[in-house]
Coordinates of N, CA and C in Angstrom, one line a residue:
X1 N 85.7 84.7 123.4 CA 86.0 86.1 123.6 C 85.9 86.9 122.2
X2 N 85.2 88.0 122.2 CA 85.2 88.6 121.0 C 86.0 90.1 121.1
X3 N 86.8 90.3 120.0 CA 87.8 91.3 120.2 C 87.8 92.0 118.8
X4 N 88.1 93.2 118.7 CA 88.1 94.0 117.4 C 89.7 93.9 116.7
X5 N 89.7 93.5 115.7 CA 90.8 93.6 114.9 C 90.7 94.7 113.8
X6 N 92.1 95.0 113.2 CA 92.1 96.0 112.2 C 93.0 95.3 111.1
X7 N 92.7 95.6 109.8 CA 93.5 95.1 108.8 C 94.4 96.4 108.1
X8 N 95.5 96.2 108.0 CA 96.4 97.3 107.6 C 97.3 96.7 106.3
X9 N 97.7 97.6 105.5 CA 98.5 97.0 104.2 C 99.6 98.2 104.0
X10 N 100.6 97.6 103.7 CA 101.8 98.5 103.4 C 102.5 98.0 102.1
X11 N 102.2 98.7 101.0 CA 102.4 98.4 99.5 C 102.0 96.9 99.1
X12 N 100.7 96.6 99.7 CA 100.4 95.3 99.3 C 100.6 94.2 100.5
X13 N 101.6 94.4 101.2 CA 102.0 93.3 102.3 C 100.8 93.6 103.5
X14 N 99.9 92.8 103.9 CA 98.9 92.9 104.4 C 98.9 92.3 105.8
X15 N 98.4 92.9 107.0 CA 98.5 92.2 108.2 C 97.3 92.6 109.1
X16 N 96.8 91.6 109.9 CA 95.8 91.7 110.9 C 96.4 92.3 112.2
X17 N 95.9 93.5 112.7 CA 96.6 94.1 113.7 C 95.5 94.0 114.9
X18 N 96.2 93.9 116.1 CA 95.3 93.6 117.3 C 95.9 94.5 118.5
X19 N 95.2 95.3 119.1 CA 95.7 96.0 120.2 C 95.6 94.8 121.5
X20 N 96.9 94.6 121.8 CA 96.8 93.7 123.0 C 97.4 94.2 124.1
X21 N 97.2 95.4 124.4 CA 97.8 96.0 125.6 C 97.2 95.3 127.1
X22 N 95.9 94.8 126.8 CA 95.5 93.9 127.9 C 96.0 92.7 128.1
X23 N 96.7 92.3 127.1 CA 97.4 90.9 127.1 C 96.5 89.7 127.2
X24 N 95.4 89.9 126.5 CA 94.3 88.8 126.4 C 94.4 87.7 125.4
X25 N 95.2 88.3 124.2 CA 95.4 87.6 122.9 C 96.1 86.1 123.4
X26 N 95.6 85.1 123.0 CA 96.4 83.7 123.2 C 97.5 83.7 122.1
X27 N 98.7 84.1 122.6 CA 99.8 84.2 121.3 C 100.5 83.0 121.2
X28 N 100.4 82.0 122.2 CA 101.0 80.6 122.0 C 100.1 79.8 121.2
X29 N 99.0 80.3 120.7 CA 98.1 79.3 119.8 C 98.3 79.6 118.5
X30 N 99.2 78.8 117.8 CA 99.7 79.0 116.7 C 98.6 78.6 115.6
X31 N 97.9 77.7 115.9 CA 96.7 77.1 115.1 C 96.0 78.2 114.9
X32 N 95.4 79.1 115.9 CA 94.5 80.1 115.8 C 95.1 81.1 114.8
X33 N 96.3 81.6 115.2 CA 96.8 82.4 114.4 C 97.1 82.2 112.9
X34 N 97.4 81.0 112.7 CA 97.3 80.5 111.3 C 96.1 80.6 110.5
X35 N 95.0 80.3 111.5 CA 93.6 80.4 110.8 C 93.2 81.7 110.5
X36 N 93.6 82.6 111.5 CA 93.2 84.1 111.4 C 93.9 84.5 110.0
X37 N 95.0 84.2 109.7 CA 95.8 84.6 108.5 C 95.4 84.0 107.2
X38 N 94.7 82.8 107.3 CA 94.4 82.0 106.2 C 93.2 82.8 105.3
X39 N 93.6 82.7 104.1 CA 92.8 83.6 103.0 C 91.5 83.0 102.6
X40 N 91.5 81.7 103.0 CA 90.0 81.2 102.8 C 89.2 80.9 104.1
X41 N 89.8 80.4 105.1 CA 89.1 80.2 106.4 C 89.2 81.3 107.4
X42 N 90.0 82.4 107.2 CA 90.0 83.4 108.0 C 90.1 84.7 107.6
X43 N 90.5 85.7 108.0 CA 90.6 87.2 107.8 C 91.4 87.3 106.5
X44 N 92.5 86.7 106.5 CA 93.6 86.5 105.2 C 94.4 87.8 105.4
X45 N 95.7 87.3 105.4 CA 96.9 88.3 105.6 C 98.1 87.5 105.7
X46 N 99.3 88.3 105.4 CA 100.8 87.9 105.4 C 101.2 87.6 106.8
X47 N 100.5 88.0 107.7 CA 100.8 87.9 109.0 C 100.0 88.6 109.9
X48 N 100.3 88.5 111.4 CA 99.5 88.9 112.6 C 100.4 89.9 113.4
X49 N 99.9 91.0 113.8 CA 100.9 91.8 114.5 C 100.1 92.2 115.8
X50 N 100.6 92.0 117.0 CA 100.1 92.5 118.4 C 100.9 93.8 118.6
X51 N 100.0 94.8 119.0 CA 100.6 96.1 119.8 C 100.3 95.8 121.1
X52 N 101.5 95.7 121.9 CA 101.6 95.6 123.3 C 102.3 96.8 124.1
X53 N 102.1 96.7 125.4 CA 102.8 97.8 126.3 C 104.4 97.3 126.4
X54 N 105.0 98.6 126.6 CA 106.5 98.4 126.8 C 107.0 99.4 127.7
X55 N 107.7 99.2 128.7 CA 108.1 100.2 129.8 C 109.0 101.1 129.4
X56 N 109.9 100.9 128.4 CA 110.8 101.7 128.0 C 110.5 102.4 126.7
X57 N 109.6 102.2 126.0 CA 109.2 102.7 124.5 C 107.7 102.9 124.5
X58 N 107.3 103.4 123.4 CA 105.9 103.7 123.2 C 105.1 102.5 123.1
X59 N 105.6 101.3 122.6 CA 105.1 100.1 122.4 C 105.8 99.1 122.0
X60 N 105.3 97.8 122.1 CA 105.9 96.8 121.6 C 105.4 96.0 120.3
X61 N 106.3 95.7 119.4 CA 105.6 94.9 118.4 C 105.9 93.6 118.3
X62 N 104.9 92.6 118.2 CA 105.1 91.2 118.4 C 104.5 90.5 116.9
X63 N 105.4 90.0 116.1 CA 105.0 89.8 114.7 C 104.9 88.1 114.4
X64 N 103.8 87.8 113.9 CA 103.7 86.3 113.5 C 103.6 86.1 112.2
X65 N 104.3 85.1 111.6 CA 104.1 84.9 110.2 C 102.6 84.3 109.8
X66 N 102.5 84.2 108.8 CA 101.2 83.4 108.5 C 101.1 82.1 108.8
X67 N 102.1 81.4 109.0 CA 102.0 80.0 109.3 C 101.7 79.9 111.0
X68 N 101.7 80.9 111.7 CA 101.4 81.0 113.1 C 102.3 81.1 113.9
X69 N 103.7 80.9 113.6 CA 104.9 81.1 114.2 C 105.5 82.5 114.2
X70 N 105.9 82.9 115.5 CA 106.5 84.2 115.7 C 107.9 84.3 114.8
X71 N 107.8 85.5 114.1 CA 108.7 85.7 113.0 C 109.8 86.6 113.5
X72 N 110.8 86.8 112.5 CA 111.8 87.9 112.6 C 111.2 89.2 112.1
X73 N 112.0 90.3 112.2 CA 111.5 91.6 111.9 C 110.8 91.7 110.4
X74 N 109.8 92.3 110.4 CA 108.8 92.7 109.2 C 109.1 94.2 109.1
X75 N 109.6 94.5 108.0 CA 109.7 96.0 107.7 C 108.3 96.8 107.4
X76 N 107.5 96.2 106.5 CA 106.2 96.8 106.3 C 105.5 96.6 107.4
X77 N 105.6 95.6 108.1 CA 104.6 95.5 109.3 C 105.0 96.5 110.4
X78 N 106.4 96.8 110.6 CA 106.9 97.8 111.2 C 106.1 99.2 110.9
X79 N 106.2 99.5 109.9 CA 105.5 100.7 109.1 C 104.0 100.8 109.4
X80 N 103.4 99.6 109.3 CA 101.9 99.3 109.5 C 101.4 99.6 111.0
X81 N 102.4 99.0 112.0 CA 102.0 99.1 113.2 C 102.4 100.5 113.9
X82 N 103.0 101.3 113.4 CA 103.4 102.7 113.5 C 102.0 103.5 113.2
X83 N 101.4 103.2 111.9 CA 100.1 103.9 111.7 C 99.2 103.4 112.5
X84 N 99.1 102.2 113.0 CA 98.2 101.7 114.0 C 98.2 102.4 115.1
X85 N 99.6 102.6 115.7 CA 99.7 103.1 116.9 C 99.1 104.7 116.9
X86 N 99.4 105.4 115.6 CA 99.1 106.6 115.6 C 97.4 106.7 115.5
X87 N 96.8 105.8 114.9 CA 95.3 105.6 114.9 C 94.9 105.4 116.3
X88 N 95.5 104.7 117.2 CA 95.0 104.5 118.5 C 95.3 105.7 119.4
X89 N 96.1 106.6 118.9 CA 96.4 108.0 119.7 C 97.5 107.7 120.7
X90 N 98.3 106.7 120.5 CA 99.5 106.2 121.4 C 100.6 107.2 121.0
X91 N 100.5 107.6 119.8 CA 101.7 108.4 119.4 C 101.3 109.4 118.5
X92 N 102.0 110.6 118.3 CA 101.7 111.8 117.3 C 102.5 111.5 115.9
X93 N 103.6 112.1 115.8 CA 104.3 112.4 114.8 C 105.5 111.2 114.6
X94 N 106.3 111.2 116.0 CA 107.4 110.6 116.3 C 107.2 109.5 117.1
X95 N 108.0 108.3 117.0 CA 107.8 107.3 117.9 C 109.1 106.3 118.0
X96 N 109.2 105.8 119.4 CA 110.1 104.6 119.3 C 109.5 103.4 120.0
X97 N 109.9 102.4 119.3 CA 109.1 101.0 119.7 C 110.2 99.9 119.7
X98 N 109.8 98.9 120.3 CA 110.8 97.7 120.4 C 110.1 96.5 119.6
X99 N 110.9 95.9 118.8 CA 110.6 94.8 118.1 C 111.6 93.4 118.5
X100 N 111.4 92.5 117.8 CA 112.3 91.4 117.9 C 113.8 91.5 117.7
X101 N 114.1 92.5 116.8 CA 115.3 92.8 116.4 C 116.0 94.0 117.3
X102 N 115.2 94.5 118.2 CA 115.7 95.7 118.7 C 114.8 96.9 118.8
X103 N 115.3 98.2 119.0 CA 114.8 99.3 119.0 C 114.7 100.0 117.7
X104 N 113.4 100.5 117.4 CA 113.2 101.3 116.0 C 112.7 102.5 116.4
X105 N 113.0 103.5 115.5 CA 112.5 105.0 115.5 C 111.7 105.0 114.2
X106 N 110.6 105.8 114.2 CA 109.8 106.1 113.1 C 109.1 107.5 113.1
X107 N 108.7 107.9 112.1 CA 108.0 108.9 111.9 C 106.8 108.8 111.0
X108 N 105.5 109.5 111.3 CA 104.4 109.3 110.2 C 103.8 110.7 110.0
X109 N 103.8 110.8 108.7 CA 103.0 112.1 108.3 C 102.0 111.7 107.1
X110 N 100.8 111.9 107.6 CA 99.6 111.4 106.8 C 99.6 109.9 106.9
X111 N 99.7 109.2 105.6 CA 99.7 107.8 105.4 C 101.2 107.4 105.3
X112 N 102.2 108.3 105.4 CA 103.6 107.9 105.0 C 104.4 107.7 106.2
X113 N 105.1 106.7 106.3 CA 105.7 106.1 107.5 C 107.1 105.8 107.1
X114 N 108.1 106.4 107.8 CA 109.5 106.5 107.8 C 110.1 105.7 108.9
X115 N 110.5 104.4 108.6 CA 110.9 103.4 109.9 C 112.6 103.3 109.5
X116 N 113.1 103.4 110.7 CA 114.5 103.3 110.9 C 114.7 101.9 111.1
X117 N 115.5 101.1 110.2 CA 116.0 99.7 110.3 C 117.2 99.5 111.0
X118 N 117.4 98.2 111.4 CA 118.8 98.0 112.1 C 120.0 98.1 111.2
X119 N 121.0 98.5 111.7 CA 122.3 98.6 111.0 C 122.7 97.1 110.5
X120 N 123.6 97.4 109.4 CA 124.0 96.2 108.7 C 125.3 96.1 108.5
X121 N 126.2 95.2 109.0 CA 127.5 95.2 109.0 C 128.0 94.0 108.5
X122 N 127.2 93.0 108.1 CA 127.9 91.7 107.6 C 127.2 91.4 106.1
X123 N 127.8 91.4 105.2 CA 127.2 91.3 103.8 C 128.0 90.2 103.3
X124 N 127.4 89.1 103.1 CA 128.0 87.8 102.6 C 127.7 87.7 101.0
X125 N 128.8 87.6 100.2 CA 129.0 87.6 98.8 C 128.8 86.0 98.5
X126 N 127.7 85.6 97.7 CA 127.6 84.4 97.1 C 127.7 84.2 95.7
X127 N 127.8 83.1 95.1 CA 127.7 83.0 93.6 C 126.4 83.7 93.0
X128 N 126.9 84.9 92.3 CA 125.7 85.7 91.8 C 124.6 86.0 92.6
X129 N 125.1 86.2 94.0 CA 124.0 86.8 94.9 C 124.7 87.3 96.0
X130 N 123.9 88.0 97.0 CA 124.3 88.5 98.3 C 123.2 88.0 99.5
X131 N 124.1 87.9 100.5 CA 123.2 87.6 101.7 C 123.6 88.6 102.8
X132 N 122.3 89.0 103.5 CA 122.4 89.8 104.6 C 121.2 89.8 105.5
X133 N 121.3 90.4 106.8 CA 120.3 90.3 107.7 C 119.8 91.9 107.9
X134 N 118.7 92.1 107.4 CA 118.1 93.4 107.6 C 117.0 93.6 108.6
X135 N 117.1 92.6 109.7 CA 116.0 92.3 110.7 C 115.6 91.0 110.4
X136 N 115.6 90.5 109.1 CA 115.1 89.3 108.7 C 116.5 88.8 107.7
X137 N 116.5 87.5 107.7 CA 117.5 87.1 106.6 C 117.2 87.2 105.2
X138 N 118.0 87.6 104.4 CA 117.7 88.1 102.9 C 118.9 87.6 101.9
X139 N 118.3 86.7 101.2 CA 119.0 86.3 99.8 C 118.7 87.3 98.7
X140 N 119.7 87.9 97.9 CA 119.2 89.0 96.8 C 120.0 88.4 95.6
X141 N 119.3 88.3 94.7 CA 119.8 87.7 93.2 C 119.4 88.6 92.1
X142 N 120.2 88.8 91.3 CA 119.9 89.6 90.1 C 119.4 88.8 89.0
X143 N 118.4 89.0 88.5 CA 117.9 88.1 87.2 C 117.3 89.1 86.1
X144 N 117.1 88.5 85.0 CA 116.5 89.0 83.7 C 115.2 88.8 83.5
X145 N 114.4 89.6 83.0 CA 112.8 89.2 82.7 C 112.2 89.1 83.9
X146 N 112.3 89.8 85.0 CA 111.9 89.6 86.3 C 110.3 89.5 86.2
X147 N 109.4 90.2 85.3 CA 108.2 90.0 85.3 C 107.7 88.6 85.0
X148 N 108.4 87.9 84.2 CA 107.9 86.5 83.8 C 108.7 85.6 84.7
X149 N 109.3 85.9 85.6 CA 110.4 84.9 86.5 C 109.4 84.1 87.4
X150 N 109.6 82.8 87.4 CA 108.9 81.9 88.2 C 109.5 81.8 89.6
X151 N 108.8 83.2 90.4 CA 109.4 83.2 92.0 C 109.1 82.4 92.8
X152 N 107.8 81.8 92.8 CA 107.5 80.7 93.7 C 108.3 79.5 93.6
X153 N 108.4 79.1 92.3 CA 109.1 77.7 92.3 C 110.7 77.9 92.5
X154 N 111.3 79.0 91.9 CA 112.7 79.2 92.4 C 112.9 79.7 93.8
X155 N 112.0 80.6 94.1 CA 112.2 80.9 95.6 C 112.2 79.7 96.6
X156 N 111.2 78.9 96.6 CA 111.2 77.7 97.4 C 112.3 76.8 97.1
X157 N 112.8 76.6 96.0 CA 113.9 75.8 95.7 C 115.2 76.5 96.5
X158 N 115.2 77.6 96.4 CA 116.4 78.3 97.2 C 116.3 78.4 98.5
X159 N 115.0 78.6 99.0 CA 114.7 78.8 100.3 C 115.0 77.5 101.3
X160 N 114.6 76.3 100.7 CA 114.9 75.2 101.5 C 116.5 74.4 100.9
X161 N 116.7 74.6 99.5 CA 118.0 74.0 99.1 C 119.2 74.6 99.4
X162 N 119.1 76.0 99.7 CA 120.4 76.5 100.0 C 120.5 76.9 101.5
X163 N 119.4 77.3 102.1 CA 119.3 77.6 103.6 C 118.6 76.6 104.7
X164 N 118.1 75.6 103.9 CA 117.5 74.6 104.8 C 116.2 74.9 105.5
X165 N 115.9 74.2 106.4 CA 114.5 74.2 107.1 C 114.5 75.7 107.8
X166 N 115.5 76.3 108.4 CA 115.3 77.5 108.9 C 115.1 78.6 107.8
X167 N 115.8 78.3 106.8 CA 115.4 79.1 105.6 C 115.8 80.7 105.6
X168 N 115.6 81.4 104.5 CA 115.8 82.8 104.2 C 114.8 83.2 103.3
X169 N 114.4 84.4 103.4 CA 113.7 85.2 102.3 C 114.4 85.2 101.0
X170 N 113.9 85.1 99.9 CA 114.7 84.8 98.6 C 114.0 86.0 97.8
X171 N 115.0 87.0 97.5 CA 114.6 88.4 96.6 C 115.2 88.2 95.2
X172 N 114.4 88.5 94.1 CA 114.9 88.6 92.8 C 114.5 90.1 92.4
X173 N 115.7 90.7 91.8 CA 115.8 92.0 91.4 C 116.3 92.1 90.2
X174 N 115.7 93.3 89.7 CA 116.3 93.9 88.3 C 116.1 95.2 88.1
X175 N 117.1 95.9 87.6 CA 117.0 97.4 87.3 C 116.1 97.7 86.5
X176 N 115.5 99.1 86.7 CA 114.6 99.6 85.9 C 115.0 100.8 85.1
X177 N 114.2 101.2 84.1 CA 114.7 102.3 83.3 C 114.5 103.7 83.9
X178 N 113.9 103.9 85.2 CA 113.9 105.1 86.1 C 115.1 105.2 86.9
X179 N 116.0 104.3 86.9 CA 117.2 104.4 87.8 C 117.1 103.7 89.2
X180 N 115.8 103.1 89.4 CA 115.7 102.4 90.5 C 115.8 100.8 90.4
X181 N 115.1 100.0 91.3 CA 115.2 98.7 91.0 C 113.8 98.0 91.2
X182 N 113.4 96.9 90.4 CA 112.1 96.3 90.7 C 112.5 95.0 91.4
X183 N 111.6 94.6 92.4 CA 111.9 93.5 93.3 C 110.5 92.7 93.4
X184 N 110.9 91.3 93.4 CA 109.8 90.3 93.7 C 110.4 89.4 94.9
X185 N 109.5 89.0 95.8 CA 110.1 88.2 97.0 C 109.3 87.0 97.3
X186 N 110.1 86.0 97.6 CA 109.5 84.8 98.2 C 109.7 84.9 99.7
X187 N 108.6 84.7 100.4 CA 109.0 85.0 101.9 C 108.6 83.7 102.6
X188 N 109.6 83.4 103.4 CA 109.7 82.2 104.4 C 108.5 82.6 105.3
X189 N 107.8 81.6 105.9 CA 106.7 81.6 107.1 C 105.4 81.9 106.1
X190 N 105.4 82.6 105.1 CA 104.3 82.8 104.2 C 104.3 81.6 103.2
X191 N 105.5 81.2 102.9 CA 105.7 80.2 101.8 C 105.2 80.5 100.4
X192 N 105.4 81.7 100.2 CA 104.6 82.1 98.8 C 105.3 83.5 98.5
X193 N 104.9 83.9 97.2 CA 105.4 85.3 96.9 C 104.4 86.3 97.5
X194 N 104.9 87.4 98.0 CA 104.1 88.6 98.6 C 104.4 89.6 97.5
X195 N 103.4 90.6 97.8 CA 103.2 91.8 97.1 C 104.3 92.6 97.5
X196 N 104.9 92.7 98.6 CA 106.0 93.6 99.1 C 106.7 93.0 100.3
X197 N 107.9 93.2 100.6 CA 108.6 92.8 101.7 C 109.6 93.9 102.0
X198 N 109.3 94.5 103.2 CA 110.0 95.7 103.6 C 111.5 95.5 104.0
X199 N 111.9 94.3 104.8 CA 113.3 94.0 105.0 C 113.8 93.6 103.6
X200 N 113.1 93.0 102.7 CA 113.6 92.6 101.6 C 113.9 93.8 100.5
X201 N 113.1 94.8 100.5 CA 113.3 96.1 99.8 C 114.7 96.7 100.5
X202 N 114.7 96.8 101.6 CA 116.1 97.2 102.2 C 117.1 96.4 101.9
X203 N 117.1 95.0 101.9 CA 118.1 94.3 101.5 C 118.6 94.6 100.0
X204 N 117.6 94.8 99.0 CA 117.9 94.8 97.8 C 118.6 96.2 97.5
X205 N 118.1 97.2 98.2 CA 118.7 98.6 98.0 C 120.3 98.6 98.6
X206 N 120.5 98.0 99.6 CA 121.9 97.9 100.1 C 122.7 96.9 99.2
X207 N 122.1 95.9 98.6 CA 122.8 95.1 97.8 C 123.2 95.7 96.6
X208 N 122.4 96.4 95.8 CA 122.6 97.1 94.8 C 123.8 98.2 94.9
X209 N 123.8 98.9 96.0 CA 124.8 99.8 96.4 C 126.3 99.0 96.4
X210 N 126.1 98.0 97.2 CA 127.1 97.1 97.6 C 127.8 96.7 96.4
X211 N 127.3 96.2 95.4 CA 127.7 95.6 94.1 C 128.1 96.7 93.2
X212 N 127.9 98.0 93.5 CA 128.3 99.1 92.6 C 127.2 99.5 91.5
X213 N 126.0 98.8 91.5 CA 125.0 99.0 90.5 C 124.3 100.2 90.5
X214 N 124.6 101.2 91.7 CA 124.2 102.4 91.9 C 125.1 103.2 92.9
X215 N 125.2 104.3 92.6 CA 126.1 105.2 93.6 C 125.1 106.0 94.5
X216 N 123.8 105.8 94.4 CA 122.9 106.7 95.2 C 122.7 106.0 96.5
X217 N 122.4 106.9 97.6 CA 122.2 106.4 99.0 C 120.8 106.6 99.2
X218 N 120.0 107.1 98.2 CA 118.5 107.1 98.3 C 118.0 106.4 97.1
X219 N 117.4 105.1 97.3 CA 117.1 104.2 96.2 C 115.5 103.9 96.2
X220 N 115.1 104.1 95.1 CA 113.5 103.7 94.9 C 113.5 102.1 94.5
X221 N 112.8 101.4 95.2 CA 112.5 100.1 94.9 C 111.2 99.9 94.7
X222 N 110.7 99.2 93.5 CA 109.4 99.0 93.4 C 109.0 97.5 93.4
X223 N 108.2 97.3 94.4 CA 107.5 95.8 94.6 C 106.3 95.8 93.8
X224 N 105.5 94.7 93.8 CA 104.5 94.3 93.0 C 103.3 95.2 93.6
X225 N 103.3 95.5 94.9 CA 102.4 96.2 95.5 C 102.6 97.7 95.6
X226 N 103.7 98.3 95.3 CA 103.8 99.6 95.1 C 105.2 100.1 95.3
X227 N 105.5 101.2 95.6 CA 106.8 101.8 95.6 C 107.3 102.1 96.9
X228 N 108.6 101.8 97.3 CA 109.3 102.2 98.6 C 110.6 103.0 98.3
X229 N 111.0 103.7 99.4 CA 112.3 104.2 99.3 C 113.1 103.9 100.4
X230 N 114.5 103.7 100.2 CA 115.4 103.3 101.2 C 116.4 104.3 101.1
X231 N 116.7 105.1 102.3 CA 118.0 105.9 102.6 C 119.0 105.3 103.6
X232 N 120.1 105.7 103.3 CA 121.1 105.1 104.4 C 122.5 105.8 104.3
X233 N 123.3 105.4 105.3 CA 124.6 105.9 105.1 C 125.7 104.7 105.0
X234 N 126.7 104.9 104.6 CA 127.6 103.6 104.5 C 129.0 104.2 104.7
X235 N 129.8 103.5 105.6 CA 131.2 103.5 106.0 C 131.9 102.4 106.0
X236 N 132.8 102.2 105.1 CA 133.6 100.9 105.0 C 132.6 99.6 105.2
X237 N 131.6 99.6 104.3 CA 131.1 98.4 104.1 C 129.9 98.1 105.4
X238 N 129.8 99.2 106.3 CA 128.8 99.2 107.2 C 127.7 100.0 107.0
X239 N 126.5 99.6 107.0 CA 125.2 100.5 106.7 C 124.6 100.9 107.9
X240 N 124.2 102.1 108.1 CA 123.8 102.6 109.2 C 122.7 103.9 108.8
X241 N 121.8 104.2 109.7 CA 120.8 105.2 109.5 C 120.0 104.8 108.3
X242 N 119.5 103.6 108.3 CA 118.7 103.0 107.3 C 117.3 103.3 107.6
X243 N 116.7 103.9 106.5 CA 115.3 104.2 106.6 C 114.6 103.6 105.5
X244 N 113.4 102.9 105.9 CA 112.4 102.3 104.9 C 111.2 103.2 104.9
X245 N 110.7 104.0 103.7 CA 109.7 104.7 103.6 C 108.7 104.5 102.7
X246 N 107.3 104.5 103.0 CA 106.3 104.4 102.2 C 105.0 104.4 102.7
X247 N 103.9 104.1 102.0 CA 102.5 104.4 102.5 C 102.2 103.2 103.3
X248 N 101.4 103.4 104.5 CA 100.9 102.4 105.4 C 99.4 102.6 105.6
X249 N 98.5 102.0 105.3 CA 97.1 102.3 105.5 C 96.3 101.2 106.1
X250 N 95.1 101.8 106.7 CA 94.1 100.9 107.3 C 93.2 100.5 106.1
X251 N 92.7 99.3 106.1 CA 91.9 98.8 105.1 C 90.5 98.6 105.7
X252 N 90.3 97.9 106.8 CA 89.1 97.7 107.5 C 89.2 97.3 108.9
X253 N 88.3 97.2 109.7 CA 88.1 96.6 110.9 C 87.0 95.6 111.0
X254 N 87.3 94.8 112.0 CA 86.2 93.8 112.3 C 86.1 93.0 113.6
X255 N 85.4 91.9 113.8 CA 85.3 91.3 115.1 C 85.9 89.8 114.9
X256 N 86.8 89.4 115.8 CA 87.1 88.0 115.9 C 86.9 87.3 117.2
X257 N 86.5 86.2 117.1 CA 86.1 85.4 118.2 C 87.1 84.4 118.5
X258 N 87.6 84.2 119.7 CA 88.6 83.0 120.1 C 88.4 82.6 121.7

């Protein structure tokens, strides 16, 4: 069966997007999904996202990691699927949709998508690091000389050595001269460094505020693939009204056969 797919990227985090409102995509076929995401033998992407019907909201987001397994929430993927839904004329400016971690609200103006993330109430302090779930689990660690840091080696070591087979995403962060923060992320499921991770950027912003490294509640976070902004409210260690904002763009479209 031949079907149209679209490629989207949000600050370098790239996804194969498929309109699956007809329910025909074989989403239990992990080998097929992994092959589509493979950068040598497939389209090449950090993940695959299906847009499906949902009775209570505008659409449902189903996200798969590059290894073919269904994943936890992906912030940049969430921004990209909003742009995709806008392209398909399912939504105009504002939307609500359902994902694996629950209900999300978002707005799109031009290429800029502002996505409401899940509330965060449990921040665990570790030795020289923080851990929280922003829709996906994230370890956040401050390092020096981030540009030359061996993210893949250290990320893989921590991902398995600290968090076991289930794992966690591992984020390394350093303050920058502009008053914001630079981030590099090792993503589980991709098992490599990615150019950007939306839930990781969100975790870094909340972590830097939680540690007192900034008093701002609007925080610029620079990933390798581009810049994102996180805004939030905080009350007694509980973070709410968290928004992840940045560009999401269609790169190309093509045909897949399965």
